[in-house]
């Protein structure tokens, strides 16, 4: 069939059998929720559609549903994503396997409905897995894979996937669907065993965590995000088998072998970057493309490996962090540079004293002398702790 | 207490201030609601009195959510339970006045307009107590708070009136000093479907500045002076309940000054201010009596 990126997402979410959808309209996301609403009203899809009064409420409702073990989905864009932000963090820090499509769009003022990635990247610290799609087909494929990744026992974190405004959301391309049976085999009905609300086994979710406890809760989220890299790759290769279409996992390497210049790109314009690499190669310039399909967890190792031996690396950012620079550019620099020892300390009110700082300084010297490279150290961690479950 | 189970759903040893009416009301509320209940609590005093995780202070599930999000969170919970075929559970938001009249009113209004199947109890201590007694939309005229140190100049937002305007099945006011009246209203609410709203006046010793042992007396004076009117609105009809039924005539009410003087928060209200407050109360009575006439 021929479909837009937005409709591809709706078909994917239908195939994934989402049970609760709560959403609020915003250009250019509207077609996603209109189509889903239509599926449900026509009886083609069994789900509850909550036509909420704001994006904040949309994510709150998804969290409430997910807390009961339901498969929950929403979609938004730009202003809507930022309006939702408090609950985006709530879902990520609370480890609720919600899935969200984000049609990436510039933030106002001045008003603009056109493409930019600053909106989705502004939520990169929220504990979500962040995927960026390149094509209509990939938007469909990602919307099914996202639920499997999110609900995987080793992960249990929410997943958002980005579609570039218009160039992907509203562009019609060829779309191949998988059969419902294949979809069900790839993504079985939700077991819902992540639920935290159960009248049979009453617990309190989310009450105060002391400084003695919080850091370990965050540490467990960090570990699950780390674990998700492998789960994302697994989901991609399994979906390649089911669909008969090769899926990118964390990154996609295009003509990277022997590349003297590497274009590092994200999202829908990656196709144009690949065409440019072809043209350059024809002219004798050894160009390659490294597409980052996944932004969180950031595929640092894959990037380091792919960029080894490149004469020039060009990171193209469709976003900006004022006062610093392009966001992906900064992250690639931090993944490939010398890098400091990075101490994570004082989380959730954990003590951080003069003695800790002295200890950290000594620890850094010891690591340097032992020839350790960069690294992340959770200072004073007592082992991971599941978030109030 | 008559008709209430001896079973305790709110476990002792919570971290509330002594004399906290809101916590006493939650204890009674849970007895009425019973074990097949899910509580949704936004940021407020009740999120702190639960103590620290992994401790569980109640025998029903409690889900803590963001300040503005209680009704929407409850809507999501209801949708999930319906999908799972679980139909016999009370989903109850238990939120403060700030989380209801101010930051949470949008999600409450959205849920009510959609008619989502939930009970919403606003316990009204008339300020942002958890953050140290700042003014809320529900703070009454003349009350001193830390952000209105000369007394609030505006009146109290009429949230029950706003909820009536949503044409939901059930809206009631209550006061923690009349637990049976509250329990009966909660029972009526439980017997219905759709969005049901109870606005519960909950005196607060540190915030209202009165000695802890006077909590019941302060609430009684609020009702007996007519400053707080007990009523319920269902099926398009309104009726006064409890002591308020006998207070339609102004002469039957205790002088407002008795209610004001027992608390420190109105200490600076001068006679002209008090006259203004009385006028507002009279207007409120006229409005409710007109509603009762239909
Ligand atoms: C978005 C957001 N803004 C502010 C706060 C800080 N805050 C937490 S509780 C609270 C006051 C709650 O007041 P109310 O709803 O009346 O409940 P009470 O504390 O009086 O019981 C405030 C302002 C917050 N948690 N979240
Ligand atoms: S401040 Fe008031 S409402 Fe809050 S716990 Fe104390 S007495 Fe209760
Ligand atoms: Mg309050």
XYZ file of C-alpha atoms and ligand atoms in Angstrom:
718
model
C 0.000 0.000 0.000
C 0.915 3.685 -0.146
C 0.683 5.571 3.131
C 1.966 8.605 5.011
C 4.331 8.233 7.962
C 1.502 9.174 10.299
C -0.820 6.508 8.936
C 2.016 4.003 9.059
C 2.268 4.650 12.796
C -1.472 4.132 13.208
C -1.286 0.811 11.342
C 1.657 -0.208 13.503
C -0.091 0.643 16.762
C -3.140 -1.287 15.583
C -0.991 -4.313 14.771
C 0.626 -3.941 18.194
C -2.836 -4.117 19.827
C -2.408 -1.089 22.059
C -5.160 -1.210 24.682
C -5.354 2.382 25.913
C -4.678 5.400 23.713
C -4.872 8.888 25.174
C -4.019 11.802 22.951
C -4.467 15.468 22.153
C -4.232 16.902 18.648
C -1.330 18.959 17.340
C -0.065 19.539 13.801
C 1.578 17.463 12.294
C 0.631 14.525 14.551
C -3.154 14.693 14.025
C -3.436 11.987 11.339
C -2.016 9.417 13.745
C -4.733 9.874 16.326
C -7.515 10.462 13.785
C -6.724 7.154 12.127
C -6.521 5.288 15.446
C -9.777 6.838 16.579
C -11.356 5.702 13.309
C -10.040 2.130 13.708
C -11.575 1.958 17.175
C -14.905 3.554 16.275
C -15.295 1.235 13.291
C -14.593 -1.745 15.529
C -11.413 -2.674 13.671
C -9.346 -2.274 16.802
C -10.193 -3.126 20.397
C -8.919 -0.288 22.577
C -10.072 2.603 24.776
C -9.413 5.989 23.221
C -9.305 8.820 25.776
C -9.810 12.147 24.028
C -8.121 14.079 26.813
C -7.983 17.833 27.254
C -4.190 18.207 27.131
C -0.925 16.402 26.495
C -0.129 16.474 30.209
C -3.297 14.496 30.791
C -2.580 12.253 27.801
C 0.644 11.016 29.351
C -0.912 10.907 32.840
C -3.648 8.638 31.492
C -1.097 6.455 29.696
C 0.828 6.136 32.962
C -2.333 5.239 34.899
C -3.202 2.611 32.291
C 0.320 1.214 32.159
C 0.380 1.061 35.963
C -2.523 -1.401 35.659
C -0.582 -3.514 33.162
C -2.218 -2.186 29.992
C -0.418 -1.461 26.715
C -0.634 2.330 26.348
C 0.165 4.679 23.463
C 0.142 8.389 22.732
C 1.484 10.693 20.056
C 2.424 14.347 20.128
C 4.756 16.990 18.751
C 6.667 20.132 19.670
C 4.635 22.328 22.076
C 2.599 19.313 23.077
C 5.683 17.337 24.046
C 6.996 20.163 26.194
C 3.590 20.670 27.799
C 3.648 16.967 28.606
C 7.201 17.009 29.887
C 6.488 16.556 33.611
C 4.654 13.327 32.821
C 7.248 12.227 30.254
C 9.744 12.149 33.108
C 7.151 10.485 35.348
C 6.810 7.637 32.864
C 10.557 7.274 32.395
C 11.578 7.540 36.043
C 8.665 5.312 37.027
C 9.601 2.632 34.452
C 6.200 2.496 32.764
C 6.492 0.823 29.334
C 4.411 3.428 27.480
C 5.055 4.035 23.774
C 4.864 7.462 22.144
C 5.267 8.733 18.602
C 6.797 12.214 18.412
C 6.418 14.069 15.136
C 9.420 16.339 15.478
C 8.630 20.003 14.919
C 10.205 23.365 15.732
C 9.265 25.126 18.954
C 7.700 28.596 19.073
C 8.051 31.525 19.061
C 7.730 32.384 16.314
C 5.147 29.779 15.368
C 6.451 27.136 13.032
C 5.059 23.778 12.109
C 8.188 22.660 10.249
C 10.752 20.068 11.059
C 13.421 20.290 13.759
C 14.636 17.797 16.374
C 15.028 20.067 19.389
C 11.637 19.010 20.786
C 12.334 15.282 21.060
C 15.943 15.821 22.130
C 14.790 18.072 24.979
C 13.343 14.929 26.591
C 16.470 12.815 26.198
C 17.217 12.728 29.939
C 13.794 11.384 30.921
C 14.643 7.674 31.068
C 13.012 6.895 27.705
C 14.484 4.929 24.853
C 14.586 7.343 21.912
C 14.424 6.081 18.331
C 14.502 8.227 15.173
C 12.871 6.878 12.027
C 14.141 7.329 8.501
C 11.206 6.242 6.358
C 7.478 5.553 6.354
C 8.238 1.848 6.453
C 10.552 2.330 9.399
C 7.898 4.324 11.262
C 5.538 1.358 10.948
C 8.223 -1.146 11.897
C 9.357 0.956 14.863
C 5.850 1.336 16.253
C 5.584 -2.436 16.644
C 9.159 -2.975 17.850
C 8.780 -0.145 20.387
C 6.233 -2.070 22.473
C 8.347 -5.200 22.470
C 11.433 -3.296 23.602
C 9.518 -1.338 26.249
C 7.816 -4.398 27.723
C 10.859 -6.673 27.672
C 11.585 -7.820 31.236
C 15.171 -6.636 30.957
C 14.029 -3.134 29.994
C 10.602 -2.046 31.250
C 11.184 1.527 30.195
C 9.077 3.685 27.856
C 9.991 4.158 24.203
C 9.469 7.228 22.025
C 10.152 7.248 18.331
C 10.535 10.372 16.229
C 9.194 11.109 12.757
C 10.308 14.265 10.991
C 7.450 16.724 10.469
C 6.007 16.564 6.956
C 9.030 15.029 5.257
C 8.029 11.821 7.012
C 4.707 12.440 8.771
C 2.909 13.621 5.619
C 4.931 12.065 2.826
C 3.361 9.099 1.094
C 5.629 6.176 0.417
C 5.276 2.489 -0.160
C 4.346 0.618 3.005
C 4.330 -3.140 3.545
C 2.295 -4.354 6.515
C 2.900 -7.602 8.332
C 0.025 -9.944 9.024
C -1.725 -9.811 12.396
C -0.557 -13.341 13.165
C 3.045 -12.401 12.554
C 2.590 -9.273 14.642
C 1.098 -11.318 17.482
C 3.953 -13.794 17.329
C 6.507 -10.998 17.422
C 4.644 -9.094 20.127
C 2.449 -11.348 22.261
C -0.518 -9.919 24.170
C 0.698 -7.850 27.114
C 1.247 -9.917 30.206
C 0.975 -6.719 32.197
C 3.206 -8.160 34.894
C 4.812 -4.743 35.254
C 1.644 -3.508 36.914
C 1.980 -1.656 40.195
C -1.745 -1.195 40.854
C -3.593 -4.314 41.902
C -6.495 -4.416 44.352
C -5.631 -8.043 45.110
C -2.127 -7.110 46.157
C -2.327 -3.524 47.342
C 0.895 -1.542 47.419
C 1.700 2.124 47.526
C 3.422 3.418 44.425
C 5.551 6.534 44.333
C 5.553 7.725 47.929
C 8.590 9.569 49.229
C 12.038 8.000 48.724
C 14.750 8.952 51.174
C 18.298 9.877 50.131
C 19.198 6.406 51.372
C 17.142 4.847 48.587
C 16.782 7.171 45.622
C 20.220 6.783 44.115
C 19.817 3.011 43.842
C 16.424 3.441 42.162
C 18.022 5.704 39.539
C 20.906 3.266 39.177
C 18.518 0.468 38.283
C 16.963 2.647 35.578
C 20.442 3.362 34.226
C 21.152 -0.343 34.104
C 17.930 -1.104 32.267
C 18.649 1.595 29.697
C 22.069 0.048 29.211
C 20.533 -3.415 28.914
C 18.101 -2.101 26.306
C 20.879 -1.777 23.676
C 20.956 -5.530 23.247
C 17.173 -5.779 23.388
C 16.844 -3.157 20.638
C 19.254 -5.114 18.436
C 17.392 -8.347 19.177
C 14.031 -6.781 18.329
C 15.469 -5.434 15.072
C 16.895 -8.769 13.956
C 13.780 -10.672 14.976
C 11.620 -8.159 13.101
C 13.900 -8.489 10.068
C 13.096 -12.182 10.078
C 9.346 -11.679 10.554
C 9.002 -8.923 7.967
C 11.627 -10.016 5.500
C 12.992 -6.471 5.595
C 16.422 -5.654 6.971
C 16.025 -3.527 10.131
C 18.571 -1.141 11.554
C 19.303 -1.633 15.249
C 21.186 1.053 17.135
C 22.881 2.529 14.085
C 22.932 2.052 10.343
C 26.240 2.169 8.507
C 26.064 3.142 4.846
C 29.227 2.850 2.727
C 31.299 3.402 5.833
C 34.129 1.056 4.993
C 37.227 3.010 4.077
C 35.352 6.304 4.385
C 37.563 9.380 4.644
C 34.582 11.592 5.472
C 31.623 10.430 7.519
C 28.257 12.162 7.619
C 26.648 11.459 10.999
C 22.903 11.938 10.632
C 19.536 11.342 12.280
C 15.992 10.996 10.970
C 14.253 11.366 7.621
C 16.969 13.264 5.783
C 19.340 10.331 6.205
C 18.171 9.122 2.795
C 19.429 12.356 1.233
C 22.731 11.947 3.047
C 23.068 8.484 1.533
C 22.330 9.857 -1.948
C 25.005 12.499 -1.336
C 27.490 9.807 -0.317
C 26.742 7.928 -3.543
C 27.308 11.054 -5.609
C 30.528 11.856 -3.757
C 31.810 8.314 -4.176
C 31.130 8.629 -7.930
C 33.313 11.742 -7.876
C 36.049 9.863 -6.060
C 35.396 11.263 -2.599
C 35.224 8.352 -0.139
C 32.111 9.412 1.792
C 30.070 7.293 4.193
C 26.980 7.783 6.325
C 26.518 6.783 9.942
C 22.849 7.049 10.832
C 21.986 7.031 14.501
C 18.662 5.220 14.733
C 18.759 5.241 18.510
C 19.600 8.360 20.536
C 18.959 6.834 23.971
C 20.694 4.666 24.935
C 23.368 6.601 23.046
C 25.290 4.096 20.892
C 28.719 5.386 21.924
C 30.659 2.206 21.246
C 29.163 1.738 17.799
C 29.970 5.359 16.972
C 33.568 5.060 18.182
C 34.057 1.936 16.101
C 32.461 3.396 12.988
C 34.388 6.659 13.110
C 37.788 5.071 13.670
C 40.250 6.152 10.994
C 37.963 8.777 9.457
C 39.784 11.874 8.273
C 36.756 14.109 8.724
C 33.595 13.606 10.727
C 30.610 15.834 9.946
C 27.773 15.646 12.453
C 24.602 17.246 11.119
C 22.294 18.580 13.828
C 18.703 19.602 13.150
C 18.526 20.932 16.695
C 20.456 23.256 18.943
C 21.408 23.654 22.578
C 21.818 27.383 23.093
C 25.023 28.198 24.862
C 26.670 24.918 23.855
C 26.061 23.747 20.296
C 24.345 21.040 18.287
C 23.088 18.334 20.616
C 24.110 15.275 18.598
C 27.437 16.951 17.774
C 28.154 17.348 21.467
C 27.148 13.797 22.241
C 29.264 12.350 19.438
C 32.194 14.476 20.673
C 31.736 13.134 24.187
C 31.486 9.564 22.892
C 34.663 9.812 20.827
C 36.828 12.258 22.814
C 39.219 11.537 25.634
C 36.440 11.961 28.115
C 36.684 12.536 31.861
C 36.006 10.112 34.641
C 32.370 10.894 35.229
C 31.230 10.619 38.847
C 27.492 10.360 39.449
C 26.977 11.514 43.029
C 24.523 13.099 45.436
C 21.498 11.720 43.572
C 18.177 12.126 45.385
C 19.814 13.934 48.304
C 22.540 11.364 48.987
C 25.319 13.052 51.011
C 28.063 14.700 48.981
C 30.672 16.016 51.379
C 34.206 17.403 51.398
C 35.338 13.874 52.169
C 33.518 12.560 49.114
C 35.194 15.128 46.885
C 38.600 14.237 48.287
C 37.821 10.558 47.776
C 36.680 11.215 44.223
C 39.923 13.086 43.441
C 42.002 10.198 44.821
C 39.897 7.668 42.953
C 40.424 9.578 39.693
C 44.215 9.618 40.201
C 44.205 5.903 40.943
C 42.188 5.158 37.808
C 44.442 7.398 35.682
C 47.555 5.726 37.041
C 46.060 2.326 36.382
C 45.637 3.452 32.798
C 41.858 3.376 32.869
C 40.239 5.501 30.210
C 37.006 7.381 30.434
C 34.273 5.994 32.559
C 31.167 6.499 34.626
C 31.322 5.847 38.349
C 28.244 5.890 40.585
C 29.844 7.211 43.740
C 28.634 5.512 46.918
C 26.164 3.196 45.198
C 24.828 0.328 47.283
C 23.503 -1.793 44.424
C 20.392 -1.269 42.327
C 16.883 -0.999 43.691
C 13.658 -1.478 41.767
C 11.585 1.734 41.757
C 9.238 1.319 44.738
C 8.032 -2.089 43.635
C -19.476 4.848 64.575
C -22.760 3.570 63.238
C -22.727 1.687 59.943
C -18.964 1.836 59.588
C -16.824 -1.260 59.489
C -14.261 -1.891 62.237
C -11.789 -2.836 59.522
C -9.024 -0.246 59.197
C -7.718 0.469 55.677
C -5.486 3.365 56.640
C -2.765 1.929 58.824
C -1.761 3.745 62.004
C 1.536 5.543 62.335
C 1.208 7.953 59.418
C 3.197 11.179 59.386
C 0.368 13.750 59.552
C 0.354 16.660 62.035
C -1.600 15.997 65.227
C -5.227 17.025 64.793
C -5.147 16.703 60.996
C -8.761 16.505 59.870
C -7.839 15.404 56.354
C -6.259 12.194 57.578
C -9.180 11.403 59.890
C -11.490 11.836 56.910
C -9.376 9.523 54.762
C -9.616 6.848 57.429
C -13.407 7.098 57.361
C -13.527 7.418 53.597
C -11.601 4.176 53.121
C -13.909 2.350 55.525
C -16.839 3.372 53.321
C -15.034 2.655 50.066
C -13.804 -0.768 51.133
C -11.036 -2.969 49.801
C -11.892 -2.787 46.094
C -10.671 0.773 45.835
C -7.719 2.454 44.162
C -6.578 5.814 45.534
C -4.908 8.334 43.251
C -3.069 11.056 45.140
C -1.331 14.083 43.620
C 1.314 16.183 45.357
C -0.235 17.441 48.620
C -0.065 16.772 52.366
C -1.503 13.304 51.761
C 1.485 12.392 49.598
C 3.775 13.142 52.516
C 1.743 11.542 55.292
C 2.124 8.162 53.534
C 5.679 7.969 54.835
C 8.641 6.676 52.861
C 8.713 3.874 50.307
C 8.766 0.897 50.409
C 6.357 1.377 53.317
C 2.699 0.990 52.426
C 0.369 2.988 54.646
C -2.934 1.519 53.510
C -4.658 -1.735 52.651
C -5.790 -0.431 49.282
C -3.465 0.455 46.398
C -2.288 4.062 46.392
C -0.915 5.554 43.193
C 0.961 8.814 43.613
C 0.856 11.085 40.601
C 1.897 14.599 39.599
C 0.231 17.667 41.114
C -1.958 18.524 38.104
C -2.647 15.006 36.945
C -4.886 13.152 39.389
C -8.104 13.039 37.367
C -6.319 12.152 34.112
C -4.321 9.431 35.845
C -7.569 8.017 37.228
C -9.108 8.125 33.731
C -6.213 6.030 32.445
C -6.603 3.564 35.296
C -10.314 3.228 34.550
C -9.662 2.679 30.839
C -7.134 -0.059 31.632
C -9.441 -1.816 34.093
C -12.279 -1.743 31.548
C -10.002 -3.290 28.948
C -9.093 -5.982 31.473
C -12.768 -6.560 32.322
C -12.443 -5.416 35.940
C -15.616 -3.452 36.618
C -16.159 -3.470 40.395
C -13.415 -1.145 41.624
C -13.818 2.382 42.993
C -11.214 4.695 41.506
C -10.876 7.632 43.844
C -8.805 10.780 43.493
C -7.959 12.251 46.873
C -6.543 15.705 46.236
C -5.958 18.971 48.070
C -7.639 22.262 47.252
C -4.607 23.532 45.347
C -4.444 20.342 43.303
C -8.152 20.758 42.576
C -9.123 24.434 42.375
C -5.880 25.566 40.749
C -3.316 23.389 38.997
C -5.480 20.274 38.650
C -8.729 21.904 37.529
C -8.018 21.337 33.850
C -7.624 17.579 34.139
C -10.586 17.398 36.540
C -12.735 19.378 34.112
C -11.609 17.162 31.237
C -12.489 13.975 33.084
C -15.857 15.388 34.189
C -16.728 16.543 30.683
C -15.909 13.072 29.378
C -17.920 11.587 32.216
C -15.076 9.289 33.218
C -16.056 6.854 35.923
C -14.294 8.107 39.030
C -14.910 9.643 42.438
C -13.010 12.829 43.183
C -12.649 13.942 46.803
C -11.100 17.355 47.307
C -10.062 17.778 50.923
C -10.024 21.519 51.328
C -7.684 22.966 53.947
C -7.923 26.271 52.115
C -4.249 26.753 51.214
C -1.125 25.045 49.908
C -0.273 23.424 53.235
C 2.373 20.975 52.106
C 4.592 23.815 50.958
C 3.937 25.889 54.078
C 0.520 27.607 53.784
C 0.571 29.684 50.638
C -2.645 31.091 49.199
C -4.696 28.918 46.854
C -7.792 29.702 44.790
C -9.727 28.049 47.582
C -8.363 30.265 50.364
C -11.234 32.377 51.715
C -11.273 36.158 51.758
C -9.429 37.644 54.705
C -7.313 34.593 55.508
C -3.674 35.156 56.188
C -1.290 32.909 54.323
C 2.452 33.235 53.766
C 1.776 34.831 50.375
C -1.099 37.009 51.615
C 0.251 38.246 54.920
C -2.359 40.991 55.166
C -5.184 38.582 54.378
C -6.417 37.377 50.985
C -8.346 40.092 49.206
C -10.274 37.852 46.806
C -13.022 35.375 47.622
C -12.937 31.590 47.582
C -13.279 29.850 44.224
C -16.543 27.900 44.041
C -15.290 24.530 42.832
C -18.472 22.574 43.695
C -20.374 25.155 41.617
C -17.945 24.624 38.762
C -18.497 20.876 39.021
C -22.286 21.322 39.035
C -21.873 23.289 35.809
C -20.317 20.128 34.318
C -23.683 18.352 34.849
C -22.037 15.307 36.389
C -24.227 12.837 38.312
C -23.200 13.843 41.813
C -21.692 16.863 43.576
C -21.645 17.318 47.339
C -19.973 19.400 49.974
C -18.989 17.951 53.327
C -16.992 18.809 56.415
C -14.690 16.559 58.420
C -16.528 17.465 61.638
C -19.614 15.622 60.317
C -18.207 12.231 59.399
C -21.588 10.532 59.074
C -22.804 13.136 56.618
C -19.590 12.650 54.668
C -19.872 8.857 54.805
C -23.453 8.976 53.534
C -22.452 11.197 50.642
C -19.597 8.933 49.743
C -21.996 5.981 49.806
C -24.348 7.775 47.426
C -21.447 8.609 45.169
C -20.312 4.967 45.157
C -23.808 3.869 44.115
C -23.580 5.922 40.903
C -21.439 5.806 37.769
C -19.637 8.638 35.982
C -17.695 11.482 37.526
C -18.698 12.158 41.114
C -17.314 15.010 43.187
C -17.184 15.639 46.939
C -15.682 18.820 48.339
C -14.649 18.216 51.925
C -13.755 21.137 54.195
C -10.785 19.948 56.297
C -9.573 22.205 59.107
C -5.799 22.241 59.552
C -4.289 23.226 62.909
C -0.940 24.655 61.733
C -2.336 26.327 58.630
C -5.427 27.826 60.250
C -3.611 28.516 63.505
C -5.666 26.902 66.211
C -4.809 24.340 68.918
C -4.863 20.747 67.644
C -7.669 19.624 69.958
C -10.061 22.167 68.408
C -10.200 20.525 64.963
C -13.741 19.206 65.322
C -14.994 22.414 66.925
C -13.525 24.611 64.175
C -15.225 22.540 61.477
C -18.517 22.669 63.352
C -18.295 26.432 63.666
C -17.612 26.704 59.922
C -20.936 24.964 59.297
C -22.956 26.446 62.165
C -21.918 29.987 61.257
C -22.969 29.329 57.677
C -19.476 29.987 56.324
C -19.515 26.447 54.891
C -22.773 25.038 53.545
C -23.446 21.301 53.478
C -25.454 20.218 50.437
C -25.678 17.619 47.768
C -26.640 17.969 44.140
C -27.822 14.982 42.160
C -30.075 14.521 39.175
C -30.428 18.271 38.758
C -31.747 18.728 42.318
C -29.988 20.288 45.248
C -30.712 19.782 48.935
C -29.171 20.983 52.156
C -27.892 18.276 54.477
C -26.852 17.897 58.117
C -26.973 21.007 60.288
C -27.092 23.230 57.199
C -30.692 22.101 56.563
C -31.735 24.132 59.576
C -29.677 27.210 58.774
C -31.455 28.618 55.743
C -32.608 31.503 57.913
C -29.742 33.735 58.774
C -30.899 34.217 62.366
C -30.369 30.513 63.078
C -26.669 30.701 62.296
C -23.958 31.338 64.854
C -22.217 34.701 64.442
C -19.415 34.505 61.892
C -17.063 36.106 64.430
C -17.174 32.930 66.546
C -15.763 30.954 63.634
C -13.171 33.591 62.775
C -11.912 34.212 66.315
C -11.136 30.618 67.112
C -8.431 30.701 64.398
C -5.311 32.818 64.047
C -5.476 33.193 60.269
C -8.300 35.764 60.453
C -6.783 37.733 63.347
C -6.235 40.851 61.250
C -9.701 40.964 59.712
C -11.241 44.268 60.875
C -15.013 44.859 61.209
C -15.353 46.256 57.692
C -13.533 43.253 56.251
C -15.783 40.959 58.276
C -18.855 42.767 56.919
C -17.604 42.031 53.395
C -17.104 38.378 54.286
C -20.621 38.180 55.691
C -22.030 39.670 52.496
C -20.281 37.008 50.449
C -21.620 34.268 52.709
C -25.163 35.630 52.351
C -24.809 35.682 48.591
C -23.589 32.095 48.671
C -26.609 31.047 50.738
C -28.952 32.773 48.294
C -27.327 30.945 45.424
C -27.571 27.543 47.104
C -31.142 28.127 48.281
C -32.126 29.105 44.741
C -30.504 25.894 43.509
C -32.485 23.929 46.114
C -35.761 25.514 44.948
C -34.860 24.281 41.448
C 3.977 21.074 39.201
C 4.222 21.268 40.645
N 4.259 22.535 41.148
C 4.464 22.721 42.462
C 4.628 21.659 43.306
C 4.889 21.919 44.760
N 3.768 21.547 45.622
C 3.686 20.304 46.156
S 2.352 20.100 47.153
C 1.909 21.704 46.938
C 0.744 22.281 47.663
C -0.438 21.392 47.674
O -1.548 22.128 48.083
P -2.965 21.440 48.167
O -3.309 20.817 46.892
O -3.918 22.446 48.691
O -2.742 20.267 49.227
P -2.260 20.443 50.759
O -0.777 20.424 50.752
O -2.805 21.732 51.258
O -2.809 19.268 51.475
C 2.752 22.367 46.057
C 2.624 23.784 45.668
C 4.604 20.364 42.737
N 4.782 19.243 43.459
N 4.375 20.213 41.427
S -0.544 20.747 57.353
Fe -2.713 20.537 57.846
S -3.587 19.246 56.252
Fe -1.361 19.005 56.158
S -0.939 17.185 57.429
Fe -0.750 18.994 58.753
S -2.784 19.256 59.640
Fe -3.023 17.878 57.903
Mg -4.600 22.646 50.630
